[in-house]
Each structure stands twice: as structure tokens, then as C-alpha cells.
Coordinates of C-alpha atoms and ligand atoms in Angstrom, one line a residue:
X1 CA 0.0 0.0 0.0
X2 CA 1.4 3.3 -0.9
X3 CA 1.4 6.5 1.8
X4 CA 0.0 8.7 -0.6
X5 CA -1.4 8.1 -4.7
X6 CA -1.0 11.2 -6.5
X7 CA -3.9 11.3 -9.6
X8 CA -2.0 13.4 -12.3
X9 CA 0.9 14.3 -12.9
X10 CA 0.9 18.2 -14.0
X11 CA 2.1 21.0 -12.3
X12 CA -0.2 20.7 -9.2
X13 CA 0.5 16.6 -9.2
X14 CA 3.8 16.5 -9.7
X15 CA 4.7 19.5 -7.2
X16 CA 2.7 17.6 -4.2
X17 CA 4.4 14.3 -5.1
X18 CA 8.1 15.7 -5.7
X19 CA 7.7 16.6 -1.9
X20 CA 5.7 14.0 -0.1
X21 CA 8.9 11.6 -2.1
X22 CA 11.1 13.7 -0.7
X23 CA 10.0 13.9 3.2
X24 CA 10.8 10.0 2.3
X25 CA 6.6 8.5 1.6
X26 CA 6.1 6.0 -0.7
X27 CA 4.3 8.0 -3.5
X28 CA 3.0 6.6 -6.8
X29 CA 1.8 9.4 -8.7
X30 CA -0.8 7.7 -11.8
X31 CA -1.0 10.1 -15.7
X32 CA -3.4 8.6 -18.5
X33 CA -1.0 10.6 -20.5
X34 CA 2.3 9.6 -21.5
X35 CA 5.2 12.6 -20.5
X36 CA 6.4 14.2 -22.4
X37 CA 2.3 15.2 -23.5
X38 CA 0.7 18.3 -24.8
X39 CA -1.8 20.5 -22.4
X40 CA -3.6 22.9 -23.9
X41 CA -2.1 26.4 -22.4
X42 CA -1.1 29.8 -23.5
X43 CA 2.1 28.4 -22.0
X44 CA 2.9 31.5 -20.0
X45 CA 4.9 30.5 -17.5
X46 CA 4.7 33.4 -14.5
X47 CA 7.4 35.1 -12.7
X48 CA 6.4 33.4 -9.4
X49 CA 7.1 30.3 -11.1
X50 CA 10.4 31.2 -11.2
X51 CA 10.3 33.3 -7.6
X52 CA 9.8 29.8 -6.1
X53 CA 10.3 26.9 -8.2
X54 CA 13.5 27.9 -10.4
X55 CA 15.3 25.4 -10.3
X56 CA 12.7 23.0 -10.8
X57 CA 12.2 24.3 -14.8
X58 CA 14.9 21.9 -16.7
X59 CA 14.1 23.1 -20.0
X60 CA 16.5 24.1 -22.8
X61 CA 17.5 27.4 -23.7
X62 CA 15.9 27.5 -27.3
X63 CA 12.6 26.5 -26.2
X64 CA 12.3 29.7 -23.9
X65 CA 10.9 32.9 -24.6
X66 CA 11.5 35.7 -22.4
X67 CA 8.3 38.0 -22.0
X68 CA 9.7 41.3 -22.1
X69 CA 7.0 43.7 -23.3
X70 CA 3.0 43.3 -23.7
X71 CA 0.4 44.7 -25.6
X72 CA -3.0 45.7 -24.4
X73 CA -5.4 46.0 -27.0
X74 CA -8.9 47.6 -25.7
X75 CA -12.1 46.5 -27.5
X76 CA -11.8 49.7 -29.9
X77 CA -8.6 48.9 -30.6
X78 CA -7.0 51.7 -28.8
X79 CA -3.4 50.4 -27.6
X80 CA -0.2 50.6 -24.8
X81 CA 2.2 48.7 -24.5
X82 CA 3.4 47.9 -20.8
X83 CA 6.8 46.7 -20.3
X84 CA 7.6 43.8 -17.6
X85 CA 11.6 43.3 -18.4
X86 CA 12.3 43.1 -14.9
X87 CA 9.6 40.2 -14.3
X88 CA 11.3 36.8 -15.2
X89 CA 8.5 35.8 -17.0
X90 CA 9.3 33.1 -20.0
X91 CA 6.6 31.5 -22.6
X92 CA 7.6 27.6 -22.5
X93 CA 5.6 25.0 -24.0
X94 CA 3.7 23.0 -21.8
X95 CA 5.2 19.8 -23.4
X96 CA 8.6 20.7 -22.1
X97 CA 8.0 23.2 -19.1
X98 CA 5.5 20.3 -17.6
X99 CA 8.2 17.2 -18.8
X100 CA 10.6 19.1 -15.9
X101 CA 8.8 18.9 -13.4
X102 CA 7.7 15.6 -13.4
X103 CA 11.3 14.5 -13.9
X104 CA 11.8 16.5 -10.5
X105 CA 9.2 14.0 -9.4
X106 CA 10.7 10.7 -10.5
X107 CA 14.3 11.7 -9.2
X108 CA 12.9 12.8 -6.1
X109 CA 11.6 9.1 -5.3
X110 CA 8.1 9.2 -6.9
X111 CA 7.1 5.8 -8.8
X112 CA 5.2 7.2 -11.9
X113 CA 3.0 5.2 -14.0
X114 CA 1.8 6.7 -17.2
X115 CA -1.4 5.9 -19.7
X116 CA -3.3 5.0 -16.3
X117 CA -6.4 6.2 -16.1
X118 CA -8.4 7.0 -13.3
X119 CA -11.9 6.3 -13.1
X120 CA -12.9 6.6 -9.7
X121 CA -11.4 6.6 -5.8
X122 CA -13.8 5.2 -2.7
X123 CA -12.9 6.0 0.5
X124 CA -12.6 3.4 3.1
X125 CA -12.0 3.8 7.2
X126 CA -8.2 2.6 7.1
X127 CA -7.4 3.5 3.4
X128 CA -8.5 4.7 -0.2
X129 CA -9.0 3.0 -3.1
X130 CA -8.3 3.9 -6.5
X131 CA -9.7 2.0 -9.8
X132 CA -8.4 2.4 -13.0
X133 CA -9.6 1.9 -16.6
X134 CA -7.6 -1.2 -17.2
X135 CA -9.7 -2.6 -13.8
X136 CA -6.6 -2.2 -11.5
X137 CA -7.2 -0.9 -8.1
X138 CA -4.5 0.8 -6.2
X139 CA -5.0 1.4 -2.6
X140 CA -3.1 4.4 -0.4
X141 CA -3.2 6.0 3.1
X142 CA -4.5 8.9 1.3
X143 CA -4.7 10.6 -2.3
X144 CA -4.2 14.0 -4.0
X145 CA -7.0 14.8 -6.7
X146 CA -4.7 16.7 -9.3
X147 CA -6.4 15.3 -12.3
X148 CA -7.1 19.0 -13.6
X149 CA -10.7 20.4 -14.7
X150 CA -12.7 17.2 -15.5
X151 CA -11.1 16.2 -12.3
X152 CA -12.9 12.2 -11.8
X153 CA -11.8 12.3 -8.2
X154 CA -14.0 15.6 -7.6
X155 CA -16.8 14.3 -9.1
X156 CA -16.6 10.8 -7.6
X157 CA -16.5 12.1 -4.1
X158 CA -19.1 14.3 -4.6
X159 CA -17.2 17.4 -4.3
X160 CA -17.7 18.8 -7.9
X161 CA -21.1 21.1 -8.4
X162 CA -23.2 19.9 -11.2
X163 CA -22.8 23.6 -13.3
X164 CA -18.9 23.1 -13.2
X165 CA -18.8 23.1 -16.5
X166 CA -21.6 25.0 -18.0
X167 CA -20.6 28.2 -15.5
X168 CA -16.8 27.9 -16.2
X169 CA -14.7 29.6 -19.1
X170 CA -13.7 27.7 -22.3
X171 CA -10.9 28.4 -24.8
X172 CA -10.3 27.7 -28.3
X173 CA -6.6 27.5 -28.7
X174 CA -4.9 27.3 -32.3
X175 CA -0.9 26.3 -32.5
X176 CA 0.2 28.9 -35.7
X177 CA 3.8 27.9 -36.9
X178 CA 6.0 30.8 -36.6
X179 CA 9.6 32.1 -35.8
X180 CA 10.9 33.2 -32.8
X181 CA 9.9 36.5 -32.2
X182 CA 12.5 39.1 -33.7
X183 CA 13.4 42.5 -31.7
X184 CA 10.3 45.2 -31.5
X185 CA 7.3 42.5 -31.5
X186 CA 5.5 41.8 -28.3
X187 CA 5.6 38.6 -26.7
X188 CA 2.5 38.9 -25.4
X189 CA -0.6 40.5 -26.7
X190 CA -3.9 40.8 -24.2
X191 CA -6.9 42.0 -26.5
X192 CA -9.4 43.1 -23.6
X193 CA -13.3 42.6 -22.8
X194 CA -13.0 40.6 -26.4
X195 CA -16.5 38.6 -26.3
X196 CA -17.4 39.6 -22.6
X197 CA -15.5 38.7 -19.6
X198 CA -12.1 37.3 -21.0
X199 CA -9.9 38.1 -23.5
X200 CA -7.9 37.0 -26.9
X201 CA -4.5 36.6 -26.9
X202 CA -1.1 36.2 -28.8
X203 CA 1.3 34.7 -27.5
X204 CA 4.6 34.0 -29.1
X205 CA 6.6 30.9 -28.6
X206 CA 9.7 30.0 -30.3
X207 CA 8.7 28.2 -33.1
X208 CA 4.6 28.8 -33.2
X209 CA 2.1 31.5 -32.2
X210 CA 0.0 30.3 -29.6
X211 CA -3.2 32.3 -30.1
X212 CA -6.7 31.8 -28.0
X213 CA -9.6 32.8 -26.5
X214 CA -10.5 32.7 -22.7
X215 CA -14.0 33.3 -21.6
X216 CA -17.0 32.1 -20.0
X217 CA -18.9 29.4 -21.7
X218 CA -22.3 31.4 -21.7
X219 CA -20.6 33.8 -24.0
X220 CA -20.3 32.3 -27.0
X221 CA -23.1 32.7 -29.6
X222 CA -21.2 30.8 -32.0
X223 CA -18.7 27.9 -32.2
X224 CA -15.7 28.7 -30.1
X225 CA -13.5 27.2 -33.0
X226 CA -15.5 29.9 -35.3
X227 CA -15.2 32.3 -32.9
X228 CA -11.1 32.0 -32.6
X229 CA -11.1 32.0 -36.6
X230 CA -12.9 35.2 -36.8
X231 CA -10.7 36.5 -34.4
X232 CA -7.8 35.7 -36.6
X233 CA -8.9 36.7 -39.3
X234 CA -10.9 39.9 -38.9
X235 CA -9.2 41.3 -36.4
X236 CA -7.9 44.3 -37.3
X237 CA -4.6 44.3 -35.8
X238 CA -4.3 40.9 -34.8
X239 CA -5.2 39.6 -38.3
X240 CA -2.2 41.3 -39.4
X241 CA 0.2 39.6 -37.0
X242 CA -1.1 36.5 -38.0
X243 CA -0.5 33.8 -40.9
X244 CA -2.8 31.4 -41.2
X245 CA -1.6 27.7 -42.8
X246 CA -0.8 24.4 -40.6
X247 CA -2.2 25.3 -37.8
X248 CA -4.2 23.0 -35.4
X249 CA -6.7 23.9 -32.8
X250 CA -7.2 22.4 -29.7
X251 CA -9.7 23.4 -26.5
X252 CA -10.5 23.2 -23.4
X253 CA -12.2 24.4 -20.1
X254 CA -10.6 26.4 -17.6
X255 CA -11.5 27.3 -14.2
X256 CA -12.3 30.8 -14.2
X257 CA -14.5 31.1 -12.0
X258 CA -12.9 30.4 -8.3
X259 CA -11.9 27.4 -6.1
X260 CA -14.4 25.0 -4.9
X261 CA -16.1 25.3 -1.9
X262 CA -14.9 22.3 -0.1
X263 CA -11.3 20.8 -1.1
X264 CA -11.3 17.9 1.0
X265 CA -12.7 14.8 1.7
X266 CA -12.2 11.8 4.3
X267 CA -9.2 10.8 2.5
X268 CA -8.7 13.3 -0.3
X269 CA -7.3 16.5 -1.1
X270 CA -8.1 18.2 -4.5
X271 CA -4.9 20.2 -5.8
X272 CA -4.7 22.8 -9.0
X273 CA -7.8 23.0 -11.7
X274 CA -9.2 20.4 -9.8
X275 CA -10.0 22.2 -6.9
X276 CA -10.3 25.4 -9.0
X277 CA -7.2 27.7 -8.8
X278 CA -6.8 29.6 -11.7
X279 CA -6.7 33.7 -11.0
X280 CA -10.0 34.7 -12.1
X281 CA -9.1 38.2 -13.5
X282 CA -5.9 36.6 -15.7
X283 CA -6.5 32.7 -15.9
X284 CA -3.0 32.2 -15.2
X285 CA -3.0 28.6 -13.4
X286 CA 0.4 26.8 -13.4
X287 CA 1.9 28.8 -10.4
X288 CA -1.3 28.1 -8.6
X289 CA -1.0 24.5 -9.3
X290 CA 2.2 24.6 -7.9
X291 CA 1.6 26.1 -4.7
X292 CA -1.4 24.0 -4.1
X293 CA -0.1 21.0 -4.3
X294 CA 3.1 22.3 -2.0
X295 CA 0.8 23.4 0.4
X296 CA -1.5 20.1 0.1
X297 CA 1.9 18.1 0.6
X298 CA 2.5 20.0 3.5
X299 CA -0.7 19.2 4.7
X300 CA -0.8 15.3 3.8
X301 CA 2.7 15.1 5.7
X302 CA 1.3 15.8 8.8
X303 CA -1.5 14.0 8.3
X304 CA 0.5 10.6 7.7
X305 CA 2.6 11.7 10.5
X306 CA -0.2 12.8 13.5
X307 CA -3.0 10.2 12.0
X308 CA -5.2 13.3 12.1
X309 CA -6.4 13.6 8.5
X310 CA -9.6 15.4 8.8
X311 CA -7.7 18.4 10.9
X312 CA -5.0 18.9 8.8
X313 CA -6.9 19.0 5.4
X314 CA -9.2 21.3 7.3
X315 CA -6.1 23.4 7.8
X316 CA -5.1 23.5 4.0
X317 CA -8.1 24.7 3.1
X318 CA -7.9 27.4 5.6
X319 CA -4.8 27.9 4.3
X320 CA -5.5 28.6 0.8
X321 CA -8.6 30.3 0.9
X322 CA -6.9 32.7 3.0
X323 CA -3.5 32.9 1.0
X324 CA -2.8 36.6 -0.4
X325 CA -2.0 35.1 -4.0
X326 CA -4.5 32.1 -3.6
X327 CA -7.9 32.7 -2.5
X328 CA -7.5 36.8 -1.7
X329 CA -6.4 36.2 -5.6
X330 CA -9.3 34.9 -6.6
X331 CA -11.2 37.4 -4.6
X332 CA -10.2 40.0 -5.7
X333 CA -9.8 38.7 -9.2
X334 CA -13.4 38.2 -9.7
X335 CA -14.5 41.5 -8.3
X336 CA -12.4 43.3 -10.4
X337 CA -13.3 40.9 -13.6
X338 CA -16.7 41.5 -13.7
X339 CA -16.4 45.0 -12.7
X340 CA -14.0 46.3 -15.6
X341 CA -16.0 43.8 -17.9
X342 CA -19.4 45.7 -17.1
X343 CA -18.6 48.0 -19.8
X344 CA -16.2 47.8 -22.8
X345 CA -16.0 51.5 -22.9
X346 CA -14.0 51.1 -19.8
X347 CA -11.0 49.5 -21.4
X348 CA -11.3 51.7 -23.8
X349 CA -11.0 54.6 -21.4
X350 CA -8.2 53.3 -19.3
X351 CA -6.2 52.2 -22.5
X352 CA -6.3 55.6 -23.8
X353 CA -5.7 57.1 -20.5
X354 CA -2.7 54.8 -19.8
X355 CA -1.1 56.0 -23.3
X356 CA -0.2 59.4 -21.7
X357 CA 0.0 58.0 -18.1
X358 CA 2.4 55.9 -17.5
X359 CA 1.5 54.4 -13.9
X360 CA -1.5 53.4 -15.6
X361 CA 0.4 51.3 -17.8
X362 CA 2.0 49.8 -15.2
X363 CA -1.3 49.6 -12.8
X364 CA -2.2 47.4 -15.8
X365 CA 0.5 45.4 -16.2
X366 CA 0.9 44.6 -12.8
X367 CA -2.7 43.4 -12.1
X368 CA -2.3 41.3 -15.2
X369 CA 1.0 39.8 -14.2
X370 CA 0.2 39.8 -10.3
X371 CA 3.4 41.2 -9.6
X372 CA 2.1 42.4 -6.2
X373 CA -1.0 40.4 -4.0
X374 CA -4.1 41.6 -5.4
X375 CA -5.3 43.5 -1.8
X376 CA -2.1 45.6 -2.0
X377 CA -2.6 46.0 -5.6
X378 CA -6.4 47.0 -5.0
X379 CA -5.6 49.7 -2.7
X380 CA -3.1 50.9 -5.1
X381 CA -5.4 51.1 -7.7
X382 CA -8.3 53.1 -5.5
X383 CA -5.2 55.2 -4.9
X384 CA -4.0 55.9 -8.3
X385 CA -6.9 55.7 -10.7
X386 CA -7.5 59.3 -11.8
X387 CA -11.0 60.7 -10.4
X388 CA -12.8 61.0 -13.9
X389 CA -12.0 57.3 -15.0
X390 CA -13.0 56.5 -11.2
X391 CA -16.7 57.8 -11.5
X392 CA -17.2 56.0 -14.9
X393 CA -16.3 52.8 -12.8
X394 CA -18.7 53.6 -10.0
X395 CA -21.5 54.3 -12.7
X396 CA -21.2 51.1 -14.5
X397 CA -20.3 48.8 -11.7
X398 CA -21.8 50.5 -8.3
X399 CA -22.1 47.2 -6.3
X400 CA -18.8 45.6 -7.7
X401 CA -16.6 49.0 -7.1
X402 CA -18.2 49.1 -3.2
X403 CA -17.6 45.0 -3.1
X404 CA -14.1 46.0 -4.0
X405 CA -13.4 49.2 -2.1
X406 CA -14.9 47.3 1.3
X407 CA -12.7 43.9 -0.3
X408 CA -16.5 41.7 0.5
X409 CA -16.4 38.3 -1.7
X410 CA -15.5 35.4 -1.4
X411 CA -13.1 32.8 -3.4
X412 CA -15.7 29.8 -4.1
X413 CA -17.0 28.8 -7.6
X414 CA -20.7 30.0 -7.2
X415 CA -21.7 26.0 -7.3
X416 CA -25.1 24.1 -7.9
X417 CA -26.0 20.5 -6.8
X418 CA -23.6 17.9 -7.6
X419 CA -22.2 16.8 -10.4
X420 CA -23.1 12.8 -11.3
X421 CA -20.3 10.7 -9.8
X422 CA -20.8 8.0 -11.9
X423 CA -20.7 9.7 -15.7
X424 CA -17.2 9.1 -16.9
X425 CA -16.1 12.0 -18.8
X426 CA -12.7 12.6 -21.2
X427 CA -11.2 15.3 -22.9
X428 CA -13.1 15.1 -25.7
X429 CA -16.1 15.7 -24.3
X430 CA -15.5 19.3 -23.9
Ligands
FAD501 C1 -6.4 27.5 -23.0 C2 -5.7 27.7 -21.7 C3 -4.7 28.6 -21.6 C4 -4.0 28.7 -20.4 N1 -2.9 29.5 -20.3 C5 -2.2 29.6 -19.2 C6 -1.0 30.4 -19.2 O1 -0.5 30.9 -20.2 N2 -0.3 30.4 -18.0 C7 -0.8 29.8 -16.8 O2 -0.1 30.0 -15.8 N3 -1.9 29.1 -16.9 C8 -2.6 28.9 -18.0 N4 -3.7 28.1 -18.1 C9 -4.1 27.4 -16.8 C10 -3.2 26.2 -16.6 O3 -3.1 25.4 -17.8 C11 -3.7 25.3 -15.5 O4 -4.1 26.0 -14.4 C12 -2.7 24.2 -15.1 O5 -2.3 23.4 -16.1 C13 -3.2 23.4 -13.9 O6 -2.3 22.4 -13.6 P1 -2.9 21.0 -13.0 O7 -1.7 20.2 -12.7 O8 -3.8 21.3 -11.9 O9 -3.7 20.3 -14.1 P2 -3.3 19.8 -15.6 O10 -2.2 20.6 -16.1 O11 -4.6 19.8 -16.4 O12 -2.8 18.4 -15.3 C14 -3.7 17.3 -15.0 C15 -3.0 16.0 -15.3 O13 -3.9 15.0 -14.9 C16 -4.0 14.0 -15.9 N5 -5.3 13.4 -15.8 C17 -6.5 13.9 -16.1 N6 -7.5 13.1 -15.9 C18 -6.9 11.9 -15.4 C19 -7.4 10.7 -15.0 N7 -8.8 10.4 -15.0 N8 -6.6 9.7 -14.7 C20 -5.2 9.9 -14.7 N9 -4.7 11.1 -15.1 C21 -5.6 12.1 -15.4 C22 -3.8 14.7 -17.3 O14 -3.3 13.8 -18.3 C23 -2.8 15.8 -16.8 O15 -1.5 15.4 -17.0 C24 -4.4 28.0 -19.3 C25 -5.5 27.1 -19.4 C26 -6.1 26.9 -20.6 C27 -7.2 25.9 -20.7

């Protein structure tokens, strides 16, 4: 029997079983993918990545992209450009960035077993049991639902709400081969309130342009594969940055909309898009997934060690719901999503205001890449937002701008019922 069975093996997975293998417990961490896989991603890989995980990221020089300066495009197409040079922010593809870590794993003492797939877990009084597709059953002390957003070990324990889905964000994604970015072009490209809360993006990798869409399912009114081609092609200024031929186009949901209510179970602890943490302004996830599954590591290694499970998973949940750049993240984020996203005039206001103003630019740049906690950066922006932009905010978004000025919200994913534990779903089901 293993101490503790790890379901997937991304960032949040691969993070929580790296350390639970090196406190010295006997891990088995179980991916129905074979490493290294693809997962679909801008690929953005955050500077707090790097703040705390450096030297974790084994990936070679070529494939990396520094992201030195961004573009913010406002639904008029009014422009800024906001530099981040001193953020060590990189655009890695997932195949690679995510093939690190779970290397880190594996050396660490982790037994990894790939192309297993999970179907369900059932919780017993002395252990937890884990079946598989191929009909295997694996049995642990505990295990660590990392299994992302159609997370199987949410729904079978009943901790997934039945709109999880249907109230979450989805994204087209199309892989556009092209050159490494040459001197002058933007790494990153952010075009703002683009179909309602979300945004389109370019992002440019070394040898492709990885170009999406992020928003809520509810606000497509056609096919988000039609949607992402319109965008690239119609577009005014994106359309020109991009050239369309071999491309491929891959989606998938993300989960935009805050962390689940309850994390935990008897013998369980949910970790990264499983349990919810993406920021819900950005959608930025991987350094969430990270921390999460540290901090649920944490959390499982005193569990083994004191017997007490239930109190110590209580205490992780505590822990992240109350984390500055965790659940005061998603907090905040929300707030300030739907209130900026009440009105596209907005962004076009603050985009032309933050041409001549140049701490608006940053203001910008710094909620986008988090570069501060999101209460600090929230008072920062009451402070600094000039008062004629601040009354347009109050009139389109009274309740949200008091929500945020008084910092009242909460972190959870606004859930509904619960989702059917026994419907099996994969990836192509989105
Ligand atoms: C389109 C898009 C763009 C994004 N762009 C960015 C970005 O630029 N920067 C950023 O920081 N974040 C981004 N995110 C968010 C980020 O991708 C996620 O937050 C992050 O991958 C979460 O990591 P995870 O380990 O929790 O889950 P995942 O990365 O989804 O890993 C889950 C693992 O579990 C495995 N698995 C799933 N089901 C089973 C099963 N039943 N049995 C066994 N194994 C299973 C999968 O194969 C996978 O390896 C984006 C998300 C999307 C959808």
C-alpha cells in the first residue's frame, strides 16, 4: 500500500508528489498521459514560477521565450504597450516546461505510472481505493485529486457542483507555426473585454504563435473554434500579425471562476484546476497548481505523520482560501473581472488614458502579471486611478466597485448541486 497516490501528474500533481517523495513517503503518482504530453495552455509560465520553483524548470534554452513587453489591446482597438523586463516571466511549452517537473518527481523518489487512467477513488476507514480503466485498483493511506478540470476524483467524491462546466470559461486555442519573435514584436498580446469577460490573446513561442480565447462558456453565440477564426482573421490588428496555414486547434475548459467550496474529503485532497485555482481576473493557473499542491503536501505530511487527517486537510483549506496570492487572488480577481467587464468602454478609457499615463500602464501590467498580491494591488489602484476614470467605474459597476473598495467576496465557484459521480467524462467531451 502506498502512503500517498497522486492522480496526475501536471504541475499541481507532480509538485505535491516531488515533496511528499522527498520527506521520504512511498508516492505513486498515476497520468493517463504519456510525458512528455501536450496540455492545452497559453504556456505563460509566471514570474512566481520562477520566484519559487526555479530550479525545478529543466528546459532548454531554445525552447524559452522571455516575455519582455506586452500589448494591451482595448475593445476599440485603442493600444499601450506595458513593459515587464524586470519580471522573469518566459513562454515555454507545456510539453517541455510540464516534462521538468515531473522528472523533478521521478528523481525525487516518486514511482510514476503513465497511460493510467483513473476512473474513480472510494474511501474506506483505514485507506483509499483507487480504480483504474484497465480494472486495476490501487490502494493508499490517502490521495491528492490533481487530475485537472474534468477532475474524476471531484466528481466521484461528490465534491464537484453539477454547473462546473456549464458556468466555467472555455478556450479555443490554435498552435500557428511561426519564428521566434524578432526584436520590437510583443511577446504577449492581451486583447481586452474581447467577447465579454475574458480576452484574446497572442502569445509567441519560439517556433509557433499560440493564439486563444478565454471566456466564459455562456458567451459564445457561435462555435468557439468559429469564434477563434474570426478572431484571426478579422481582427484588425491581430489579423495582421497573424499567418494562417498548418495550424491545429485544440480546446478546453478552464476554471475561471474560483476554487471549490470544499477541497477535502475523508481521505482526499483536491490540488490545481481540480480544486479550482486559476486567478480569475488573468486565468493564469500553473503557479497556482504549484503552490497548491506544495501546500497540500504539506498538509498530507502531517496527516501521515499525527494520523489526524480530517484536521490537517481542514487546515489546508484554511490555508489557501486565505493565502494573499490564492484565495485573496481569486477574490479580488473576480471582483475586479466583472467590474471592468461591465462596460467595454472602460477599457477603452483606461487604454487611452494609460497611453499618456504611464503608472496606468503599469497599474495594468501589474494586475495582469500579479506582480504584487491583489489587496495591495487593490488599494493601489483606489489610490491611483485618476477621479474622472473612477466615477465612470462607480456608474457602470456601483455594487462591484463598493464589493471591491470594502474587499466583500468570497473565493468559491458560485456551485449548484452535484455533479453525477458516476458519468465518466474525457477530454473530448468538452
Ligand atoms: C487555453 C488555456 C490557456 C492557459 N494559459 C495559461 C498560461 O498561459 N499560464 C498559466 O499559468 N496558466 C494557463 N492556463 C491554466 C493552466 O493550464 C492550468 O491552471 C494548469 O495546467 C493546472 O495544472 P494541474 O496540474 O492542476 O492540471 P493539468 O495541467 O490539467 O494536469 C492534469 C493531469 O492529470 C491527468 N489526468 C486527467 N484526468 C486523469 C485521469 N482520469 N486519470 C489519470 N490522469 C488524469 C492529465 O493527463 C494531466 O497530465 C491555461 C489554461 C487553458 C485551458
Amino acid at each position: 500500500m502506498y502512503d500517498a497516490i497522486v492522480v496526475g501528474a501536471g504541475p499541481s500533481g507532480s509538485s505535491a508528489a516531488r515533496i511528499l517523495a522527498e520527506k521520504g513517503f512511498k508516492v505513486l503518482a498515476l497520468d493517463s498521459a504519456r510525458f512528455p504530453r501536450l496540455k492545452v495552455c497559453g504556456g505563460g509560465i509566471g514570474w512566481r514560477v520562477f520566484r519559487d520553483y526555479r530550479g525545478l524548470v529543466d528546459v532548454p534554452e531554445e525552447y524559452r521565450v522571455r516575455a519582455n513587453i506586452s500589448l494591451f489591446v482595448s475593445p476599440s482597438g485603442y493600444t499601450v504597450e506595458v513593459s515587464a523586463s524586470d519580471l522573469e516571466g518566459y513562454l515555454i511549452p507545456r510539453t517541455a516546461f510540464d516534462h521538468s517537473l515531473v522528472r523533478a518527481a521521478v528523481n525525487a523518489g516518486a514511482e510514476l505510472r503513465e497511460g493510467v487512467t483513473v476512473t474513480g477513488v472510494v474511501e474506506e476507514d483505514s485507506k483509499v481505493r483507487v480504480f483504474t480503466k484497465s480494472g486495476e485498483v490501487v490502494e493508499g493511506s490517502v490521495a491528492i485529486g490533481a487530475d485537472g478540470v474534468y477532475s474524476v476524483v471531484a466528481r466521484s467524491l461528490g465534491l464537484q457542483p453539477a454547473n462546473w462546466l456549464r458556468d466555467n470559461a472555455f478556450c479555443p486555442v490554435a498552435y500557428v507555426p511561426a519564428s521566434r519573435p524578432g526584436s520590437g514584436e510583443h511577446e504577449l498580446e492581451f486583447y481586452l473585454g474581447f467577447m465579454g469577460e475574458g480576452y484574446a490573446w497572442i502569445f509567441r513561442h519560439y517556433d509557433h504563435l499560440n493564439v486563444g480565447i478565454g471566456t466564459l462558456r455562456k458567451n459564445y453565440t457561435v462555435p468557439p473554434d468559429k469564434a477563434l477564426y474570426d478572431f484571426m482573421k478579422n481582427n484588425p490588428i491581430a489579423s495582421r500579425k497573424i499567418k494562417l496555414g498548418g495550424e491545429s486547434v485544440k480546446s478546453r475548459y478552464i476554471p475561471y471562476n474560483g476554487m471549490l467550496r470544499r477541497l477535502y474529503s475523508r481521505r482526499v485532497l483536491l490540488v490545481g484546476d481540480a480544486g479550482g485555482f486559476v486567478n480569475t481576473l488573468t486565468g493564469e493557473g500553473i503557479w497556482m497548481a504549484m503552490k497548491t499542491g506544495e501546500l497540500a503536501a504539506e498538509a498530507v505530511t502531517k496527516a501521515l505523520e499525527t494520523g489526524e487527517l480530517l484536521k490537517n486537510f481542514r487546515s489546508y483549506q484554511r490555508r489557501v482560501e486565505t493565502h494573499p496570492e490564492i484565495g485573496e487572488e481569486l477574490k479580488y480577481g473576480r471582483i475586479l473581472r466583472d467590474m471592468f467587464f461591465s462596460s467595454p468602454r472602460l477599457f477603452d478609457e483606461y487604454i487611452l488614458r494609460a497611453r499618456e499615463d504611464q503608472k496606468l500602464a503599469k497599474l495594468l501590467g501589474d494586475l495582469v502579471f500579479a506582480r504584487k498580491p491583489y489587496p495591495e494591488l487593490v488599494r493601489q489602484l483606489a489610490r491611483e486611478l485618476p477621479l474622472a476614470l473612477t466615477s465612470k467605474v462607480l456608474a457602470s459597476a456601483p455594487v462591484k466597485s463598493i464589493q471591491l473598495l470594502l474587499g466583500y467576496g468570497d473565493p468559491y465557484f458560485p456551485g449548484e448541486g452535484v455533479a453525477s459521480r458516476c458519468t465518466y467524462y474525457t477530454e473530448s467531451s468538452a
